[in-house]
mmCIF file of C-alpha atoms in Angstrom:
data_model
loop_
_atom_site.group_PDB
_atom_site.id
_atom_site.type_symbol
_atom_site.label_atom_id
_atom_site.label_comp_id
_atom_site.label_asym_id
_atom_site.label_seq_id
_atom_site.Cartn_x
_atom_site.Cartn_y
_atom_site.Cartn_z
ATOM 1 C CA UNK O 1 25.386 -4.600 13.798
ATOM 2 C CA UNK O 2 26.751 -3.117 17.049
ATOM 3 C CA UNK O 3 25.095 -4.402 20.209
ATOM 4 C CA UNK O 4 23.959 -0.947 21.374
ATOM 5 C CA UNK O 5 21.578 -0.766 18.364
ATOM 6 C CA UNK O 6 18.659 -2.803 19.642
ATOM 7 C CA UNK O 7 16.256 -2.255 16.704
ATOM 8 C CA UNK O 8 18.146 -2.274 13.359
ATOM 9 C CA UNK O 9 15.036 -1.551 11.251
ATOM 10 C CA UNK O 10 14.281 1.642 13.179
ATOM 11 C CA UNK O 11 17.955 2.627 13.032
ATOM 12 C CA UNK O 12 18.306 2.357 9.255
ATOM 13 C CA UNK O 13 14.877 3.868 8.579
ATOM 14 C CA UNK O 14 15.828 6.792 10.811
ATOM 15 C CA UNK O 15 19.167 7.223 9.025
ATOM 16 C CA UNK O 16 17.431 7.310 5.629
ATOM 17 C CA UNK O 17 14.823 9.844 6.824
ATOM 18 C CA UNK O 18 17.522 11.962 8.452
ATOM 19 C CA UNK O 19 19.642 11.935 5.285
ATOM 20 C CA UNK O 20 16.754 12.873 2.955
ATOM 21 C CA UNK O 21 15.454 15.551 5.348
ATOM 22 C CA UNK O 22 18.859 17.183 5.722
ATOM 23 C CA UNK O 23 19.393 17.004 1.951
ATOM 24 C CA UNK O 24 16.095 18.869 1.412
ATOM 25 C CA UNK O 25 17.157 21.543 3.892
ATOM 26 C CA UNK O 26 20.576 21.946 2.245
ATOM 27 C CA UNK O 27 19.102 22.119 -1.271
ATOM 28 C CA UNK O 28 16.479 24.624 -0.091
ATOM 29 C CA UNK O 29 19.176 27.024 1.134
ATOM 30 C CA UNK O 30 19.792 28.117 -2.463
ATOM 31 C CA UNK O 31 16.297 29.640 -2.734
ATOM 32 C CA UNK O 32 14.623 32.553 -0.948
ATOM 33 C CA UNK O 33 12.747 31.420 2.184
ATOM 34 C CA UNK O 34 9.996 34.016 2.454
ATOM 35 C CA UNK O 35 7.700 33.963 5.483
ATOM 36 C CA UNK O 36 4.755 31.904 6.688
ATOM 37 C CA UNK O 37 2.350 34.435 5.161
ATOM 38 C CA UNK O 38 4.263 34.785 1.898
ATOM 39 C CA UNK O 39 6.171 31.560 1.327
ATOM 40 C CA UNK O 40 9.173 31.494 -0.955
ATOM 41 C CA UNK O 41 10.359 28.503 -2.978
ATOM 42 C CA UNK O 42 12.544 27.244 -0.105
ATOM 43 C CA UNK O 43 9.834 27.330 2.557
ATOM 44 C CA UNK O 44 8.039 24.051 1.819
ATOM 45 C CA UNK O 45 11.112 21.838 1.218
ATOM 46 C CA UNK O 46 12.872 23.312 4.249
ATOM 47 C CA UNK O 47 9.938 22.802 6.619
ATOM 48 C CA UNK O 48 9.152 19.353 5.230
ATOM 49 C CA UNK O 49 12.843 18.386 5.295
ATOM 50 C CA UNK O 50 13.112 19.575 8.895
ATOM 51 C CA UNK O 51 10.123 17.481 9.940
ATOM 52 C CA UNK O 52 11.470 14.453 8.072
ATOM 53 C CA UNK O 53 14.896 14.887 9.715
ATOM 54 C CA UNK O 54 13.212 15.161 13.122
ATOM 55 C CA UNK O 55 11.264 11.943 12.509
ATOM 56 C CA UNK O 56 14.523 10.284 11.432
ATOM 57 C CA UNK O 57 16.302 11.456 14.567
ATOM 58 C CA UNK O 58 13.467 10.091 16.716
ATOM 59 C CA UNK O 59 13.747 6.759 14.881
ATOM 60 C CA UNK O 60 17.488 6.567 15.444
ATOM 61 C CA UNK O 61 17.148 7.387 19.156
ATOM 62 C CA UNK O 62 14.300 4.890 19.497
ATOM 63 C CA UNK O 63 16.465 2.173 17.925
ATOM 64 C CA UNK O 64 18.815 2.408 20.926
ATOM 65 C CA UNK O 65 15.999 2.110 23.486
ATOM 66 C CA UNK O 66 13.530 -0.422 22.106
ATOM 67 C CA UNK O 67 14.329 -4.013 21.104
ATOM 68 C CA UNK O 68 13.280 -5.194 17.663
ATOM 69 C CA UNK O 69 13.907 -7.706 14.963
ATOM 70 C CA UNK O 70 16.881 -7.780 12.649
ATOM 71 C CA UNK O 71 16.725 -6.690 9.033
ATOM 72 C CA UNK O 72 15.621 -9.595 6.879
ATOM 73 C CA UNK O 73 16.092 -10.318 3.204
ATOM 74 C CA UNK O 74 16.691 -7.338 0.905
ATOM 75 C CA UNK O 75 14.196 -7.652 -1.958
ATOM 76 C CA UNK O 76 16.212 -6.390 -4.922
ATOM 77 C CA UNK O 77 13.998 -7.818 -7.688
ATOM 78 C CA UNK O 78 10.882 -6.267 -6.170
ATOM 79 C CA UNK O 79 12.553 -2.880 -5.661
ATOM 80 C CA UNK O 80 13.787 -2.861 -9.264
ATOM 81 C CA UNK O 81 10.306 -3.796 -10.550
ATOM 82 C CA UNK O 82 8.675 -0.929 -8.668
ATOM 83 C CA UNK O 83 11.379 1.543 -9.737
ATOM 84 C CA UNK O 84 10.999 0.507 -13.387
ATOM 85 C CA UNK O 85 7.205 0.814 -13.074
ATOM 86 C CA UNK O 86 7.497 4.396 -11.794
ATOM 87 C CA UNK O 87 9.996 5.313 -14.522
ATOM 88 C CA UNK O 88 7.750 3.766 -17.183
ATOM 89 C CA UNK O 89 4.797 5.757 -15.857
ATOM 90 C CA UNK O 90 6.774 8.972 -16.296
ATOM 91 C CA UNK O 91 7.802 7.926 -19.798
ATOM 92 C CA UNK O 92 4.342 6.749 -20.914
ATOM 93 C CA UNK O 93 2.058 9.397 -19.442
ATOM 94 C CA UNK O 94 2.608 11.987 -22.217
ATOM 95 C CA UNK O 95 2.794 9.683 -25.208
ATOM 96 C CA UNK O 96 0.428 6.836 -24.334
ATOM 97 C CA UNK O 97 -1.799 8.751 -21.918
ATOM 98 C CA UNK O 98 -2.794 8.555 -18.278
ATOM 99 C CA UNK O 99 -4.824 5.338 -18.497
ATOM 100 C CA UNK O 100 -2.148 3.112 -20.119
ATOM 101 C CA UNK O 101 0.571 4.628 -17.907
ATOM 102 C CA UNK O 102 -1.493 4.004 -14.759
ATOM 103 C CA UNK O 103 -2.298 0.443 -15.851
ATOM 104 C CA UNK O 104 1.385 -0.346 -16.413
ATOM 105 C CA UNK O 105 2.398 1.269 -13.112
ATOM 106 C CA UNK O 106 -0.162 -0.611 -11.037
ATOM 107 C CA UNK O 107 0.235 -4.002 -12.725
ATOM 108 C CA UNK O 108 4.040 -3.938 -12.555
ATOM 109 C CA UNK O 109 4.009 -2.765 -8.937
ATOM 110 C CA UNK O 110 1.462 -5.419 -7.983
ATOM 111 C CA UNK O 111 3.581 -8.083 -9.715
ATOM 112 C CA UNK O 112 6.353 -7.316 -7.218
ATOM 113 C CA UNK O 113 4.167 -8.654 -4.395
ATOM 114 C CA UNK O 114 4.283 -12.328 -3.406
ATOM 115 C CA UNK O 115 0.458 -12.151 -3.118
ATOM 116 C CA UNK O 116 0.053 -11.121 -6.780
ATOM 117 C CA UNK O 117 -2.966 -12.440 -8.699
ATOM 118 C CA UNK O 118 -3.994 -11.296 -12.154
ATOM 119 C CA UNK O 119 -7.694 -10.896 -11.383
ATOM 120 C CA UNK O 120 -7.333 -8.669 -8.341
ATOM 121 C CA UNK O 121 -4.493 -6.690 -9.942
ATOM 122 C CA UNK O 122 -6.458 -5.953 -13.117
ATOM 123 C CA UNK O 123 -9.494 -4.847 -11.088
ATOM 124 C CA UNK O 124 -7.266 -2.600 -8.968
ATOM 125 C CA UNK O 125 -5.509 -1.171 -12.034
ATOM 126 C CA UNK O 126 -8.753 -0.383 -13.861
ATOM 127 C CA UNK O 127 -10.325 1.138 -10.748
ATOM 128 C CA UNK O 128 -7.317 3.330 -9.992
ATOM 129 C CA UNK O 129 -6.959 4.387 -13.638
ATOM 130 C CA UNK O 130 -10.607 5.512 -13.672
ATOM 131 C CA UNK O 131 -10.075 7.272 -10.331
ATOM 132 C CA UNK O 132 -6.970 9.061 -11.682
ATOM 133 C CA UNK O 133 -8.855 10.249 -14.779
ATOM 134 C CA UNK O 134 -11.794 11.523 -12.723
ATOM 135 C CA UNK O 135 -9.635 13.312 -10.142
ATOM 136 C CA UNK O 136 -6.768 14.681 -12.221
ATOM 137 C CA UNK O 137 -8.289 15.264 -15.656
ATOM 138 C CA UNK O 138 -11.982 15.915 -14.945
ATOM 139 C CA UNK O 139 -12.043 17.522 -11.475
ATOM 140 C CA UNK O 140 -8.649 19.261 -11.357
ATOM 141 C CA UNK O 141 -8.510 19.971 -15.095
ATOM 142 C CA UNK O 142 -4.862 18.954 -15.531
ATOM 143 C CA UNK O 143 -3.844 19.017 -19.190
ATOM 144 C CA UNK O 144 -2.825 15.384 -19.555
ATOM 145 C CA UNK O 145 -4.156 13.055 -22.229
ATOM 146 C CA UNK O 146 -6.406 10.220 -21.130
ATOM 147 C CA UNK O 147 -5.282 8.249 -24.185
ATOM 148 C CA UNK O 148 -2.271 9.760 -25.899
ATOM 149 C CA UNK O 149 -0.995 10.418 -29.396
ATOM 150 C CA UNK O 150 0.967 7.144 -29.528
ATOM 151 C CA UNK O 151 -2.383 5.347 -29.551
ATOM 152 C CA UNK O 152 -3.873 7.638 -32.208
ATOM 153 C CA UNK O 153 -5.727 10.009 -29.852
ATOM 154 C CA UNK O 154 -5.169 13.699 -29.095
#
């Protein structure tokens, strides 16, 4: 890492935010923008991408001014576990239902933590699954099965 970068974590976080923000702005250019009163499909991703790019730029600039610690170990196993958990949620939510998909997501994501315990993780998973059903299915009325057709429910 070059010596003028005093805080590598801020630098790389800023670069990632800047990249994703600019990508959102570039992708949003293909859609009509609209106005603040009548927003088009490009308005939200463009504004959000601009704010994210601005935060990234601030992070990069701050990395030159403020000292900080170096980047430590890169946790590949944990990142893969969380990515697989999110992908499984997307795959399971229609067929198995919201509750089993949420349980799998939360338990697999919790397993990626070095502080993982089965008891606390199961309590968290059950609580968040109930919360998701109440908020998304009951209050918001989203048409997603609580328990899906793969488990014999409709």
